[in-house]
Each structure stands twice: as C-alpha cells, then as structure tokens.
PDB file of C-alpha atoms in Angstrom:
ATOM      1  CA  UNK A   1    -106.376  34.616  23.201  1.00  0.00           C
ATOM      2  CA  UNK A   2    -104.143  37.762  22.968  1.00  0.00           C
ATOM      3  CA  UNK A   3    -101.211  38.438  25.426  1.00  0.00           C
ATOM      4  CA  UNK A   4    -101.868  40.928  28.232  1.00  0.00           C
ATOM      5  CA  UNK A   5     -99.194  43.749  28.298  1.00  0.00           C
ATOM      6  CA  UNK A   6     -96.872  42.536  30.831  1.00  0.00           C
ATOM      7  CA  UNK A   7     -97.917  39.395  31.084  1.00  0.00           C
ATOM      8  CA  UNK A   8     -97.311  35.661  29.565  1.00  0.00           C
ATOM      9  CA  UNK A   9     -99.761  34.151  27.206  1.00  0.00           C
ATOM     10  CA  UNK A  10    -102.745  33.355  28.543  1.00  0.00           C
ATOM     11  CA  UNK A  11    -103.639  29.637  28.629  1.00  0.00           C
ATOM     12  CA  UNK A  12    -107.507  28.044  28.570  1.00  0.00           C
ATOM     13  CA  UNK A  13    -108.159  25.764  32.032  1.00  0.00           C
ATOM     14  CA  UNK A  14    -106.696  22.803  32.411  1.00  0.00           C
ATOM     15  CA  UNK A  15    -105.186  20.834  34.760  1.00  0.00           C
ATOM     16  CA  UNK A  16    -101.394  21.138  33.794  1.00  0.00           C
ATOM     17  CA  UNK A  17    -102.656  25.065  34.014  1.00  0.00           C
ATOM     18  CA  UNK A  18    -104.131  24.576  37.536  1.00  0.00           C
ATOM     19  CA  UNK A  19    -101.184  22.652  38.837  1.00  0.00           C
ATOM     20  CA  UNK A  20     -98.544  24.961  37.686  1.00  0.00           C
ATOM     21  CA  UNK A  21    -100.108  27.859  38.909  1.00  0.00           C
ATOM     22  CA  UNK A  22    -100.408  26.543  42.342  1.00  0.00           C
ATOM     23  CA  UNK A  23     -96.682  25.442  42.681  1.00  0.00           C
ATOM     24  CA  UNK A  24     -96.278  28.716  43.040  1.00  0.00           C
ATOM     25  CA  UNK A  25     -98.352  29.119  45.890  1.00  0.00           C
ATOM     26  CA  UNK A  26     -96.463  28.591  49.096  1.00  0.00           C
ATOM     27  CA  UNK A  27     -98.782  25.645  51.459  1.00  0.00           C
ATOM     28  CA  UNK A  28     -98.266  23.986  54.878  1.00  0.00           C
ATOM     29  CA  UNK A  29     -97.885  20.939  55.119  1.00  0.00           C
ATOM     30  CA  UNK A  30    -100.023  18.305  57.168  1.00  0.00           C
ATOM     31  CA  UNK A  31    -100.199  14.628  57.157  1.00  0.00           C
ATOM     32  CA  UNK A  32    -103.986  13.081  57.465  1.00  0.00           C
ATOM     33  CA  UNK A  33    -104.788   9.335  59.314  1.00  0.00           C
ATOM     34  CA  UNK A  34    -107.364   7.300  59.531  1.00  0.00           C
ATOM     35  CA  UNK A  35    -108.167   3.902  61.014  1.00  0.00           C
ATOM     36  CA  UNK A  36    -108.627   1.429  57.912  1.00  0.00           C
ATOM     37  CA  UNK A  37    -110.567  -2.241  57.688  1.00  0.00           C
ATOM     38  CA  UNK A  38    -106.864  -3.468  56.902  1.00  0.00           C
ATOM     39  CA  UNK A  39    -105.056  -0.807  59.400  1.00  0.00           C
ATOM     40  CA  UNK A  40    -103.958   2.624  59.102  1.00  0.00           C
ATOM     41  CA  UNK A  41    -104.062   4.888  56.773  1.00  0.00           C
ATOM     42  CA  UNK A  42    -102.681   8.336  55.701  1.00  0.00           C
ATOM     43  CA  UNK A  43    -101.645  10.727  53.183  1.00  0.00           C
ATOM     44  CA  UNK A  44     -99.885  14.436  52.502  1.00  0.00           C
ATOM     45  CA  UNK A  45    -101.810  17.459  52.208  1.00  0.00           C
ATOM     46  CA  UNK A  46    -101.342  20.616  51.519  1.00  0.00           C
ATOM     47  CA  UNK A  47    -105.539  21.725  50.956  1.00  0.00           C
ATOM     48  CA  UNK A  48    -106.109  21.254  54.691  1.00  0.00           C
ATOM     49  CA  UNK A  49    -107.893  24.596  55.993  1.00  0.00           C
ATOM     50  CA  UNK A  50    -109.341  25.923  58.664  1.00  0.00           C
ATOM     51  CA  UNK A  51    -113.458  26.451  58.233  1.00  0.00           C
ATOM     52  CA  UNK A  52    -114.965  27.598  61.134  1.00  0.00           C
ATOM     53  CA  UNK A  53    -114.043  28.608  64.538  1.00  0.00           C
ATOM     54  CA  UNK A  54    -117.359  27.860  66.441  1.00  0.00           C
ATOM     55  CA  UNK A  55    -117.807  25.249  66.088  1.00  0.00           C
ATOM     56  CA  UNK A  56    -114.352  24.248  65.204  1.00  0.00           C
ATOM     57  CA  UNK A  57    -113.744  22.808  61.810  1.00  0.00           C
ATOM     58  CA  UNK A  58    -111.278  21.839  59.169  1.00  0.00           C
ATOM     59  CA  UNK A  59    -111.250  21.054  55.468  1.00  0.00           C
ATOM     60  CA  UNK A  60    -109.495  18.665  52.972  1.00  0.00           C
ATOM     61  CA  UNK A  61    -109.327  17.575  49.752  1.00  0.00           C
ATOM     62  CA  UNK A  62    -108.576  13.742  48.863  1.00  0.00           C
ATOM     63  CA  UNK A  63    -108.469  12.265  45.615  1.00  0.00           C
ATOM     64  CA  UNK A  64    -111.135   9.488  44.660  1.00  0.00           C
ATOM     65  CA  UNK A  65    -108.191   7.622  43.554  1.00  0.00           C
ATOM     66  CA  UNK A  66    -105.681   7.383  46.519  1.00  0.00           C
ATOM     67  CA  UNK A  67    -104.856   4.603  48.659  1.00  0.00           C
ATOM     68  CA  UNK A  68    -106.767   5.896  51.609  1.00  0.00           C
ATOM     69  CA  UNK A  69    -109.626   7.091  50.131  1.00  0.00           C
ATOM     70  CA  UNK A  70    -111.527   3.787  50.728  1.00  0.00           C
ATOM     71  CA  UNK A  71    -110.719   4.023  54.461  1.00  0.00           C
ATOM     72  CA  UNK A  72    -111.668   8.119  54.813  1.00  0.00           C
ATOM     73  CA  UNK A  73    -114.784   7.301  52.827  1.00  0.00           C
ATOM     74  CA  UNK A  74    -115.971   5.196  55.662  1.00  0.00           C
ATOM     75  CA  UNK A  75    -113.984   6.550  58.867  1.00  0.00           C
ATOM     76  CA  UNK A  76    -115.819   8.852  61.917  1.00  0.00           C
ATOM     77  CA  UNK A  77    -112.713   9.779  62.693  1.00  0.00           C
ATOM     78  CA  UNK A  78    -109.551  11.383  61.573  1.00  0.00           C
ATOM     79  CA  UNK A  79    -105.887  12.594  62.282  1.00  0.00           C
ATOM     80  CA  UNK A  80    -104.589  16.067  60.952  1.00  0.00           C
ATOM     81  CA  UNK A  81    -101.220  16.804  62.001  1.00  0.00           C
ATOM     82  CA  UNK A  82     -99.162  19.494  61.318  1.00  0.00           C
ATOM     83  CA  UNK A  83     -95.351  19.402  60.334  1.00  0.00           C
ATOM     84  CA  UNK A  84     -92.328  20.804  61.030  1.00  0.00           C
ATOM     85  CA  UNK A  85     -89.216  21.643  58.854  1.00  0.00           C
ATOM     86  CA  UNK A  86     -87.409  18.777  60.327  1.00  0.00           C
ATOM     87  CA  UNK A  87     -90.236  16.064  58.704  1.00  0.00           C
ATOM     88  CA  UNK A  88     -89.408  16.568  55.178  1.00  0.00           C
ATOM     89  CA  UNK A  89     -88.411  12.915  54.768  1.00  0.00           C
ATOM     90  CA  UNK A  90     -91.771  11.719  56.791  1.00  0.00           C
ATOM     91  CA  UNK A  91     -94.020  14.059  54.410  1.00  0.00           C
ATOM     92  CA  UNK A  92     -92.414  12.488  51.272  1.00  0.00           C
ATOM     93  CA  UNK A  93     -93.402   8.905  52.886  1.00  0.00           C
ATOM     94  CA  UNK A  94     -96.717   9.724  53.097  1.00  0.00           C
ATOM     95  CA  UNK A  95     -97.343  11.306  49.546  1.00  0.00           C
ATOM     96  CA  UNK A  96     -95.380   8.095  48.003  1.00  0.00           C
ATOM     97  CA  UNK A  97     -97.429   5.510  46.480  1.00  0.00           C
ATOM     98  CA  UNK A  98     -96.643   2.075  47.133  1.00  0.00           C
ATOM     99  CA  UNK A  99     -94.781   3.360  50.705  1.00  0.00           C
ATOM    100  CA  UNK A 100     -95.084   1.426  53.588  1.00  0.00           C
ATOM    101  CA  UNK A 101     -96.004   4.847  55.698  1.00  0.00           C
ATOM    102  CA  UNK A 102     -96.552   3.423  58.889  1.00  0.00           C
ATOM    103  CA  UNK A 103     -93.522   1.160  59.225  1.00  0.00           C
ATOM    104  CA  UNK A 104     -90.262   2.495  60.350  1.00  0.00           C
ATOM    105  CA  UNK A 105     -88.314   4.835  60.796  1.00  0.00           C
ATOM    106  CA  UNK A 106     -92.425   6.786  61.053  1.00  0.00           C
ATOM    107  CA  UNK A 107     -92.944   6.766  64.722  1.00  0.00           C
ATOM    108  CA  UNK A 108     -96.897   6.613  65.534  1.00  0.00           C
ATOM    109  CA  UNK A 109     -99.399   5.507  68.213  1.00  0.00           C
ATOM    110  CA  UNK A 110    -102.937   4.446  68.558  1.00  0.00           C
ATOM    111  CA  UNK A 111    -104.537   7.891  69.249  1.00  0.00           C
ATOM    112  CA  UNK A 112    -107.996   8.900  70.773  1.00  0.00           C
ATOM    113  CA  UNK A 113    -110.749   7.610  68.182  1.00  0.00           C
ATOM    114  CA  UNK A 114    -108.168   4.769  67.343  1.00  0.00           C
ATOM    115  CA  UNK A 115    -106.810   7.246  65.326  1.00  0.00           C
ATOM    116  CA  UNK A 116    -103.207   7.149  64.628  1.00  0.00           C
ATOM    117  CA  UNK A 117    -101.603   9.880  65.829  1.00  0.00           C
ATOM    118  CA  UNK A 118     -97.831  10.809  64.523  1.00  0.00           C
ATOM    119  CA  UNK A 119     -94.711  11.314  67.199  1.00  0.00           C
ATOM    120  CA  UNK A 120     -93.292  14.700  66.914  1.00  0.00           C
ATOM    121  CA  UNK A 121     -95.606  17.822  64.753  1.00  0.00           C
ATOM    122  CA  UNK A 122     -95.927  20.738  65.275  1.00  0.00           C
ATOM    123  CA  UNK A 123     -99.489  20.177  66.264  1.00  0.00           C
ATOM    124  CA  UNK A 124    -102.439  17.101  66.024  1.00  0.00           C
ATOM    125  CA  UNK A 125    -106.253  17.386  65.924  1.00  0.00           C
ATOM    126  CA  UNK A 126    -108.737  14.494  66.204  1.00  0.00           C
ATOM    127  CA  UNK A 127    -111.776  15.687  64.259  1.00  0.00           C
ATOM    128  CA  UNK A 128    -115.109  14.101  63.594  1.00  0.00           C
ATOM    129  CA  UNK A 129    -116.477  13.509  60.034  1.00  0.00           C
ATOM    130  CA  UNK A 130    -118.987  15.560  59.280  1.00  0.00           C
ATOM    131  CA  UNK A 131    -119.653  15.676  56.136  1.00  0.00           C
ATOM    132  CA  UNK A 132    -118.126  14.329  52.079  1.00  0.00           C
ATOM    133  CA  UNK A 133    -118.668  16.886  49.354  1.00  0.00           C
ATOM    134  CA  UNK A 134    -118.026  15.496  46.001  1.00  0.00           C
ATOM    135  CA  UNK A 135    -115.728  18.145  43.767  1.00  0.00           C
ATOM    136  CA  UNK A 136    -114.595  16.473  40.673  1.00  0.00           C
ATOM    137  CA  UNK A 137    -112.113  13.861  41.239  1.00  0.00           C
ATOM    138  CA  UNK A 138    -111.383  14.645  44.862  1.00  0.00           C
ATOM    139  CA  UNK A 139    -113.976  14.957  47.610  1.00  0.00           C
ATOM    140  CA  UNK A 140    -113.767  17.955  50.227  1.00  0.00           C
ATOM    141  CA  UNK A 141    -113.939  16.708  53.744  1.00  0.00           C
ATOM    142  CA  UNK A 142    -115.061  18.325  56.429  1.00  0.00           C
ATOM    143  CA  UNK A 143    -114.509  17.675  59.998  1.00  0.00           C
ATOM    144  CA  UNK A 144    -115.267  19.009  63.122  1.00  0.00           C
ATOM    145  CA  UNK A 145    -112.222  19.144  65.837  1.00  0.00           C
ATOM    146  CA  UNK A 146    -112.605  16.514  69.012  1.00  0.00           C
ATOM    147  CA  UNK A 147    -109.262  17.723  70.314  1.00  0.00           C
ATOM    148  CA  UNK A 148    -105.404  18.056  70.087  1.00  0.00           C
ATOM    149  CA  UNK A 149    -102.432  19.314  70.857  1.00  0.00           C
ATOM    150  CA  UNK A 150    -100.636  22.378  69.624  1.00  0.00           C
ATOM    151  CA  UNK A 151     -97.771  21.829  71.709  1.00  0.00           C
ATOM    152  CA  UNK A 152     -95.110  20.678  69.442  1.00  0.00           C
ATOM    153  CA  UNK A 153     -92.034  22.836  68.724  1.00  0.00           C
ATOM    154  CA  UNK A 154     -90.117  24.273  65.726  1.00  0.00           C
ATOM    155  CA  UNK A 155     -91.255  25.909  62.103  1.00  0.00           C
ATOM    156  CA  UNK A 156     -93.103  24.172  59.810  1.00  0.00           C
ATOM    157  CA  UNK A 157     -92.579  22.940  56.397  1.00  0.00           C
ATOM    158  CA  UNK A 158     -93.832  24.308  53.663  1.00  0.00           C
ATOM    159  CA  UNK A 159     -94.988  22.693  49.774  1.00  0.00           C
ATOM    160  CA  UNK A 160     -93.362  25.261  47.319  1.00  0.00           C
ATOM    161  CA  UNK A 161     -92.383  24.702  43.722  1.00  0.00           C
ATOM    162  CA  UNK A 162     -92.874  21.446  43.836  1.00  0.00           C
ATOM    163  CA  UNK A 163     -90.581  20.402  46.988  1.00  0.00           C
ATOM    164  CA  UNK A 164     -90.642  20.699  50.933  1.00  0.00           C
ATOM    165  CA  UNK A 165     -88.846  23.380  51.831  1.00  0.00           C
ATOM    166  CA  UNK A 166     -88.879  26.020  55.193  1.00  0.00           C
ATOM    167  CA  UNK A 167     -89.302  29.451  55.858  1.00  0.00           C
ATOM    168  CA  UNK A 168     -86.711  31.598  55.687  1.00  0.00           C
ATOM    169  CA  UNK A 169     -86.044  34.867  57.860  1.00  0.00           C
TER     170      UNK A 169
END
C-alpha cells in the first residue's frame, strides 16, 4: 500500500485498526440493565443509537463474550440510561470486569419491567426486545422504547481517546 499525500500509511483492516480509529471518535455514554436468572445485570456503552422515531427504537451492540450477555440474550426487557459528566466513576464500574456493579456506592431500584433502573442520569428508557442481529462477535440489539424519563440534569459524559471525559465550551 503506498502513502496518500498528506496522510499516514495506510493500514489493511483489523481490529487494532478499527479500535484506534474510533478512539478518536467522540461517543456518549450510556449504561444498559437487564434483569438476570442470578440478578441484575449491566454494562457501558458507547454504540447505543437511536433507530427510529415511530415507532420509537434504539440500538446496541454487546459482545458475545461479556458478563451480561447471557442475561440480554434471554431478557424482554431492558434499561438504557444516559450519563452525566458527574458519573465517570459509575461508567468505569460498569465496563470493569469482575466489578460488583450493582453494590455500593451504585445507587439503583427495581424499575418498570423489573428492570433496574440507575439513580441520577441524565435520562432512562425501558425498551422492549425486539429483535438480536448477529454481527461478528457482538450482536446488535434492537429495542423498542416502553417509556422513560428525560428529566435528569447536567451534561453528559463523553468516551474520547480512550477515557470519560466532558464537553467543553
């Protein structure tokens, strides 16, 4: 492969490629629960999107491999919430393997759906599975919104570089 003017060397796909390209791209940050056989469940994402607006519905990716997959594989039911720049701390809990994510200092309660809902974002949904679409090691779930509340206050933290960071004016 020959250099572009201006640009670096070009590199074939791969996943170091893939993952250092997106480091650079700037993501919110949301924290997904479910209800698991053994309790609950959640993890850090920053692939959630919005899909559709009528009816309204959100993606995610999860990998095959995480904790929580086994209870999001079988769930109806799930918890997106939305963080704010103050929940740095709580969205490195929940992207740590091995953490105990629901025990303190995470403050949670037993949400609509018996989904757990976090204290304090930004914003929560309750959405309804609709559907698992398999995309290499990670399924992308789709889910249609039950309801929610996008009454919390503050800015929201951001994924950048590799860290949580905040917006800055």
């Amino acid at each position: 492969m020959t250099a572009l003017p201006g640009f670096g060397s070009p590199q074939l796909a791969s996943p170091d490629l893939l993952r250092s390209t997106f480091r650079r791209h700037a993501a919110g940050v949301a924290v997904i629960t479910a209800r698991g056989a053994a309790g609950p469940v959640g993890f850090t994402a920053t692939s959630l999107t919005s899909v559709s607006a009528e009816p309204p519905m959100i993606s995610f990716g999860v990998g095959t491999g995480a904790s929580s997959w086994p209870a999001i594989a079988e769930a109806d039911h799930i918890g997106v919430h939305i963080l704010g720049e103050h929940q740095g701390d709580l969205a490195a809990t929940f992207a740590r393997s091995g953490a105990d994510r629901f025990g303190a200092p995470t403050a949670w309660r037993d949400g609509p759906e018996g989904v757990p809902v976090l204290d304090d974002v930004l914003a929560w949904l309750v959405c309804r599975i609709v559907a698992r679409v398999p995309a290499g090691d990670h399924r992308i779930v789709l889910a249609e919104v039950v309801l929610g509340d996008p009454g919390g206050g503050g800015r929201p933290l951001l994924y950048h570089q590799g860290r949580f960071t905040a917006l800055r004016d």
